[in-house]
mmCIF file of C-alpha atoms in Angstrom:
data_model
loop_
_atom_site.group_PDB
_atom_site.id
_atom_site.type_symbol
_atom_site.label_atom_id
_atom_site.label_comp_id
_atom_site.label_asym_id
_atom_site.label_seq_id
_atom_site.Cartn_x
_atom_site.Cartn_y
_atom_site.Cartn_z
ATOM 1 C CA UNK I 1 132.782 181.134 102.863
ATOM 2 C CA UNK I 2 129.085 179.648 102.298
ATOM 3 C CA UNK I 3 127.637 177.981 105.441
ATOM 4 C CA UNK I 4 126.285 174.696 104.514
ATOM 5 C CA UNK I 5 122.676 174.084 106.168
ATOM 6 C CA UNK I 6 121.755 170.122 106.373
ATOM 7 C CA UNK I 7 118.253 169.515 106.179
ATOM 8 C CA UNK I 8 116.210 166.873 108.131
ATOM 9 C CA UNK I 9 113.512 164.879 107.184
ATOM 10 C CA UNK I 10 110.412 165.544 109.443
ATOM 11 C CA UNK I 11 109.567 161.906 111.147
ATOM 12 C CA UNK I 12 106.028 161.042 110.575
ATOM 13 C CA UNK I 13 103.223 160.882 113.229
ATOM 14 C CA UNK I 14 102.699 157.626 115.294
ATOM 15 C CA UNK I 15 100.439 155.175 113.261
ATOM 16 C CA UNK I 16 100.635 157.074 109.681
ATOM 17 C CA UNK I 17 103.051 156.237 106.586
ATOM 18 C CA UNK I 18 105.925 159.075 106.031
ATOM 19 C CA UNK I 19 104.807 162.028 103.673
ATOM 20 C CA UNK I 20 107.723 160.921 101.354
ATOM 21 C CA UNK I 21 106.175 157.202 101.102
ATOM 22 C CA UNK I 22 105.524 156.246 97.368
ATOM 23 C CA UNK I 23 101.663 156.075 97.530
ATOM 24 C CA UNK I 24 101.350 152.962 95.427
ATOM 25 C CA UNK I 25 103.028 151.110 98.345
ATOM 26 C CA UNK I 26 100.544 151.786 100.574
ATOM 27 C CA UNK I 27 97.919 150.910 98.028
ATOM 28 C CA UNK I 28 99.853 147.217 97.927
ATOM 29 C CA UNK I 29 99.502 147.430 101.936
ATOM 30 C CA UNK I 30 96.293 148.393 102.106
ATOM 31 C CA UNK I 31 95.086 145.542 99.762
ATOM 32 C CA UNK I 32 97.365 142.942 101.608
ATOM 33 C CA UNK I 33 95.990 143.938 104.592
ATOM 34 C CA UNK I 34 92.426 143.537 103.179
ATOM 35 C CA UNK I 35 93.033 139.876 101.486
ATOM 36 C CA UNK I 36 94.337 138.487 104.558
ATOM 37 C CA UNK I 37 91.352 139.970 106.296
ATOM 38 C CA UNK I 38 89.010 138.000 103.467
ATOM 39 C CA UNK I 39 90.696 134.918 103.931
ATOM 40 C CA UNK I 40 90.264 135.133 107.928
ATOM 41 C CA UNK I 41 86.745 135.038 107.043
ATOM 42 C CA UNK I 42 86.698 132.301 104.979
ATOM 43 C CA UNK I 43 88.653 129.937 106.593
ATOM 44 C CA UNK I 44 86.284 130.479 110.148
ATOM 45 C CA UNK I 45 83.159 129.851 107.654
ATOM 46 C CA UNK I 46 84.467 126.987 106.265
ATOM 47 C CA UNK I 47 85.550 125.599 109.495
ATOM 48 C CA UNK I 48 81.976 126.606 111.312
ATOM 49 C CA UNK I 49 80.319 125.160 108.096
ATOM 50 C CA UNK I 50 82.377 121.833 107.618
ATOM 51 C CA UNK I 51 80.293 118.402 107.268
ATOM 52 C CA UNK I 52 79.022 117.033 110.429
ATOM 53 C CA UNK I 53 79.726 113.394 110.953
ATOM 54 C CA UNK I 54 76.271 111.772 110.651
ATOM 55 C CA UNK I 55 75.647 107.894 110.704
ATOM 56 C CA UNK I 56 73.348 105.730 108.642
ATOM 57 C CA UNK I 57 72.199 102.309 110.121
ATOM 58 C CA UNK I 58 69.638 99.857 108.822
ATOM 59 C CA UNK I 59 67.180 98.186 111.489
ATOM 60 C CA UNK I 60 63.773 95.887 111.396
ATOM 61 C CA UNK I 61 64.993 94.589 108.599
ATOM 62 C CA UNK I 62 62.503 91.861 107.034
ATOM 63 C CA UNK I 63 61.388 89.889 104.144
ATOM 64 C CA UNK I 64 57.798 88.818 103.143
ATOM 65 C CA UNK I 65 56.656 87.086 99.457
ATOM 66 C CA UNK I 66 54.533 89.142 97.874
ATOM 67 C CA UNK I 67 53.041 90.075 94.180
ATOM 68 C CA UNK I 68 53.126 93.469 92.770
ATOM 69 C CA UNK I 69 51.825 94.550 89.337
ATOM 70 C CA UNK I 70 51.140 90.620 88.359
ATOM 71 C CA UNK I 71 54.542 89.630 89.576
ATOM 72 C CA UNK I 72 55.962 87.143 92.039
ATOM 73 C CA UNK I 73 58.641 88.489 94.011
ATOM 74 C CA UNK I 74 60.021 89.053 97.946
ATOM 75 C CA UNK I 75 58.860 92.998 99.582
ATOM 76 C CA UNK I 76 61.859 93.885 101.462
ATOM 77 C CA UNK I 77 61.164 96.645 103.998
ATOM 78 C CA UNK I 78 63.751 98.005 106.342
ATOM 79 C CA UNK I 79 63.810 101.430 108.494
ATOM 80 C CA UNK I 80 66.677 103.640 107.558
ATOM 81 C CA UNK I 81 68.177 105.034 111.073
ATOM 82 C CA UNK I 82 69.989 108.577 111.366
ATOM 83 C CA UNK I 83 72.303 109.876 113.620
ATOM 84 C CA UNK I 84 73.291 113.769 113.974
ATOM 85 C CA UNK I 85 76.119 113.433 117.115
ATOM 86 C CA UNK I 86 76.833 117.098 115.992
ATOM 87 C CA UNK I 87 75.957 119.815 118.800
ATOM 88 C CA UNK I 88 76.126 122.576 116.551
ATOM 89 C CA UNK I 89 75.320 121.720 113.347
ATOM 90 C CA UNK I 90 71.390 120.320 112.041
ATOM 91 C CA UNK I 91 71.490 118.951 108.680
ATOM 92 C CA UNK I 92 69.280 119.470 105.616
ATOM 93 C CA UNK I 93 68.339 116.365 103.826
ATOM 94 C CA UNK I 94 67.413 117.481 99.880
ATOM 95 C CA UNK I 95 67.154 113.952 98.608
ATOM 96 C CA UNK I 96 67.332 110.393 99.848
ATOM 97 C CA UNK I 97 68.106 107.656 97.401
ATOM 98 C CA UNK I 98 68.256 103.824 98.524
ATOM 99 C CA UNK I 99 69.024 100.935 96.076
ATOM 100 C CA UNK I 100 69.615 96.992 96.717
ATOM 101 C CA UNK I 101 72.399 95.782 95.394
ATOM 102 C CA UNK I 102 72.973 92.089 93.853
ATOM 103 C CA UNK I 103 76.656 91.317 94.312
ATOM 104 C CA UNK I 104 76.771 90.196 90.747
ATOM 105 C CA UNK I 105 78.468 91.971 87.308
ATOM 106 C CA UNK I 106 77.330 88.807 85.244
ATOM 107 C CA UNK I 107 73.602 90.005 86.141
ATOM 108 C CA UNK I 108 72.301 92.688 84.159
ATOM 109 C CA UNK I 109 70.433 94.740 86.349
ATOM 110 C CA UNK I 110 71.993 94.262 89.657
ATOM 111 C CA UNK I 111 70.282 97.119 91.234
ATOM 112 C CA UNK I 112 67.087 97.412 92.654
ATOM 113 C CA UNK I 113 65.437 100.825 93.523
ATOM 114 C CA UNK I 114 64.224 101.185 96.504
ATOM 115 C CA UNK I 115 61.062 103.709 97.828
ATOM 116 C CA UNK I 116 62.088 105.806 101.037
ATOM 117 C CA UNK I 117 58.628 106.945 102.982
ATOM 118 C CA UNK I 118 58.271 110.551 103.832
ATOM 119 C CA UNK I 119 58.384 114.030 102.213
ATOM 120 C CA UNK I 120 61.584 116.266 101.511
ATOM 121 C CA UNK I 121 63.231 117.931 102.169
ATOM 122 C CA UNK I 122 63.814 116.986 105.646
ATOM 123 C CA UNK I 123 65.210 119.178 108.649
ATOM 124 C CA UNK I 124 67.235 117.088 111.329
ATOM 125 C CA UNK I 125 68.133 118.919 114.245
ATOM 126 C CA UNK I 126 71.287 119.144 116.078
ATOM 127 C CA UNK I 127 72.313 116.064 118.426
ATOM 128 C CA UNK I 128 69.163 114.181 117.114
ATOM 129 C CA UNK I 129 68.255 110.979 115.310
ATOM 130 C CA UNK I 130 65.359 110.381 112.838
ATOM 131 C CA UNK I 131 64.029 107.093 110.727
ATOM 132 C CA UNK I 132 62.835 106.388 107.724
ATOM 133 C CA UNK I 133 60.648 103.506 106.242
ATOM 134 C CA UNK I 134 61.939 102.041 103.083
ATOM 135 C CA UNK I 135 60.809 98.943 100.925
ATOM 136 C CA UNK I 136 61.850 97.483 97.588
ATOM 137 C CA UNK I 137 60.300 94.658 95.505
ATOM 138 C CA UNK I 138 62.699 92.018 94.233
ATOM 139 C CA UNK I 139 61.319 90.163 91.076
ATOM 140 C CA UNK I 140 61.301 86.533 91.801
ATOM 141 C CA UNK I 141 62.418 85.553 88.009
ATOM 142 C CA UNK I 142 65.734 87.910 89.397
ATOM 143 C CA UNK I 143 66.131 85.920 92.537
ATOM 144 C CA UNK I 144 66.118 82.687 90.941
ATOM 145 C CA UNK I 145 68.599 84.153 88.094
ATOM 146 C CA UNK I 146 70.784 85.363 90.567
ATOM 147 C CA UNK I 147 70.968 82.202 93.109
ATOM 148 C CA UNK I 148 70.676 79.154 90.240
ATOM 149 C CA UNK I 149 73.297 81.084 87.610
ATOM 150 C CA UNK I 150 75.686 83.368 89.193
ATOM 151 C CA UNK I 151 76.368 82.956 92.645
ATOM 152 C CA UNK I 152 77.774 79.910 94.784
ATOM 153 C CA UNK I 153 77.636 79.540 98.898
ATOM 154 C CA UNK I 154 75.633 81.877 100.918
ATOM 155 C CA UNK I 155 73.673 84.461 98.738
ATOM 156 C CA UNK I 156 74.021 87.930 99.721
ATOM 157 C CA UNK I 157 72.489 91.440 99.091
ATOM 158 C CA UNK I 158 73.918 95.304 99.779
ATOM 159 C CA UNK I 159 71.565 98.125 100.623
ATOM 160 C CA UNK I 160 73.640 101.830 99.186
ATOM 161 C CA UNK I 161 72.379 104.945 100.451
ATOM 162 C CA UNK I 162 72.828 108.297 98.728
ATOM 163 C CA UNK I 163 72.028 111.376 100.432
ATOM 164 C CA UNK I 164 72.329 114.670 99.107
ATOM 165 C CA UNK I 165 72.185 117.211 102.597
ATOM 166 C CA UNK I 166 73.170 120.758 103.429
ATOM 167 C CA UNK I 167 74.395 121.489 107.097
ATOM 168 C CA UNK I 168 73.105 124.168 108.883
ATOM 169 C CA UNK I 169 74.840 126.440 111.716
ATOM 170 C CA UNK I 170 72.888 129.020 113.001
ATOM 171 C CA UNK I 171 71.120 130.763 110.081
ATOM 172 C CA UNK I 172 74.202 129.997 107.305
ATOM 173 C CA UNK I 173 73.554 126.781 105.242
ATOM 174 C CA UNK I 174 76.825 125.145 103.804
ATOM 175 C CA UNK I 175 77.208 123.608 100.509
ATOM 176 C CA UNK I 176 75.582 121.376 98.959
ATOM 177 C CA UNK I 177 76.722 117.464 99.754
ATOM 178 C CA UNK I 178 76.532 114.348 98.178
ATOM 179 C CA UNK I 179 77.059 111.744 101.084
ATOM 180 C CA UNK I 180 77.121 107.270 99.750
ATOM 181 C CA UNK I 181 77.394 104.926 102.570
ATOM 182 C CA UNK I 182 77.142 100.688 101.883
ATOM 183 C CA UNK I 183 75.580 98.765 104.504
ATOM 184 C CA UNK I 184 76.595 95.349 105.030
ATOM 185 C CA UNK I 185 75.814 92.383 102.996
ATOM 186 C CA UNK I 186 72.639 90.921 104.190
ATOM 187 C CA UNK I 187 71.706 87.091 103.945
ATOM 188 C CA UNK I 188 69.217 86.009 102.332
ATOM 189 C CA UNK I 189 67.875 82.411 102.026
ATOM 190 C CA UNK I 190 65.456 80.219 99.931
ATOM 191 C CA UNK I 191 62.940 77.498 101.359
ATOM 192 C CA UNK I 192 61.401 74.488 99.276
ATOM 193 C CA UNK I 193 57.953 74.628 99.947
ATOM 194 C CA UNK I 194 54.741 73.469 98.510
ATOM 195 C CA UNK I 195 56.912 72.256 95.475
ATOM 196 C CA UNK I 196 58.271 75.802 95.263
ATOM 197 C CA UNK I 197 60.920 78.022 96.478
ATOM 198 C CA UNK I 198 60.437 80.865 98.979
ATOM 199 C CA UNK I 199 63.070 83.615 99.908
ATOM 200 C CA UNK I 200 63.587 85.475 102.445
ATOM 201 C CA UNK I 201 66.145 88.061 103.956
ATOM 202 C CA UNK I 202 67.636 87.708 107.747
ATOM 203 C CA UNK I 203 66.037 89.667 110.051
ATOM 204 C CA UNK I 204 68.557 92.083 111.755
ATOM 205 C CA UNK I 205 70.383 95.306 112.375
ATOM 206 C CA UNK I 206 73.344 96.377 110.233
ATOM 207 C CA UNK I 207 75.571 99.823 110.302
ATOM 208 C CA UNK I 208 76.381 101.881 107.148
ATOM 209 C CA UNK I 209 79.664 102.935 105.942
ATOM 210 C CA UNK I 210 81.148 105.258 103.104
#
């Protein structure tokens, strides 16, 4: 009578896949293995590269009548405070863009552009604050169609602030952002004078929200 032999299947060395392992499953391991190391990466970027909270703020805010280009009008000039509370992150300022806002839809143009002082782009460091000086010219033909046709009690005006800004950890950049804040209504007022009126904003401080 035959002897039957059984035959064993040789266990495979510590830390390596079985000879008898279909080789397209370690292929599916391999590139599992490799995703979830991609995504590790990612996800610490994004997290070492994610906005910075940074504050706007208007200050010195004042008012003075003025004529540009032939026309009568009010110069409004304001600085434009930044804060950077971030200790680890500077930010990159490519543009800013600041506009005056007449709380009006009846009025045509509403918005006024403003001119912000100084060259970008514009590094701020980390933990830091910087200014900027910004004025706008308000035609006086739009201040008298805005207070004697469309608006009733205390006449008011918004300053919006766009900033597009990259933060910067390190020597890695993020992407690019496109930050709008709206600082509070400021009051403005008109004074009969030398048979004529003459406007002028508060004086004050105000901060800036999104």
């Amino acid at each position: 009578m035959a002897n039957s032999r059984s035959r064993s299947i040789p266990a495979a060395a510590p830390g390596r896949a079985p000879w008898w392992w279909p080789k397209h499953k370690i292929l599916i391991l391999t590139g599992m293995a490799l995703i979830l190391a991609v995504s590790t990466v990612i996800i610490v970027t994004c997290i070492i590269l994610s906005p910075a909270h940074i504050h706007f703020s208007i200050t010195a805010a004042n008012s003075t009548n003025s004529t540009m280009d032939g026309e009568n009008g009010l110069s409004f000039n304001f600085t434009l405070a930044v804060d950077n509370p971030s200790r680890r992150a500077g930010v990159d300022y490519r543009e800013v863009i600041v506009s005056l806002q007449l709380p009006s839809k009846r009025l045509k143009n509403n918005s006024v552009p403003a001119t912000v002082n100084g060259s970008m782009p514009l590094y701020q460091s980390r933990h830091s604050q910087i200014s900027m000086a910004v004025a706008a010219f308000v035609e006086k033909d739009l201040l008298d169609l805005y207070l004697k046709k469309f608006y009733r009690g205390h006449p008011t005006l918004t300053i919006m602030v766009t900033a597009l800004v990259r933060f910067k950890v390190g020597v890695a950049y993020s992407r690019l952002y496109d930050i709008t804040v709206y600082c509070p209504p400021f009051v403005f007022f008109d004074v009969f004078q030398d048979g004529n009126f003459s406007y002028h904003f508060a004086k004050g401080n105000a901060n800036c929200s999104a």
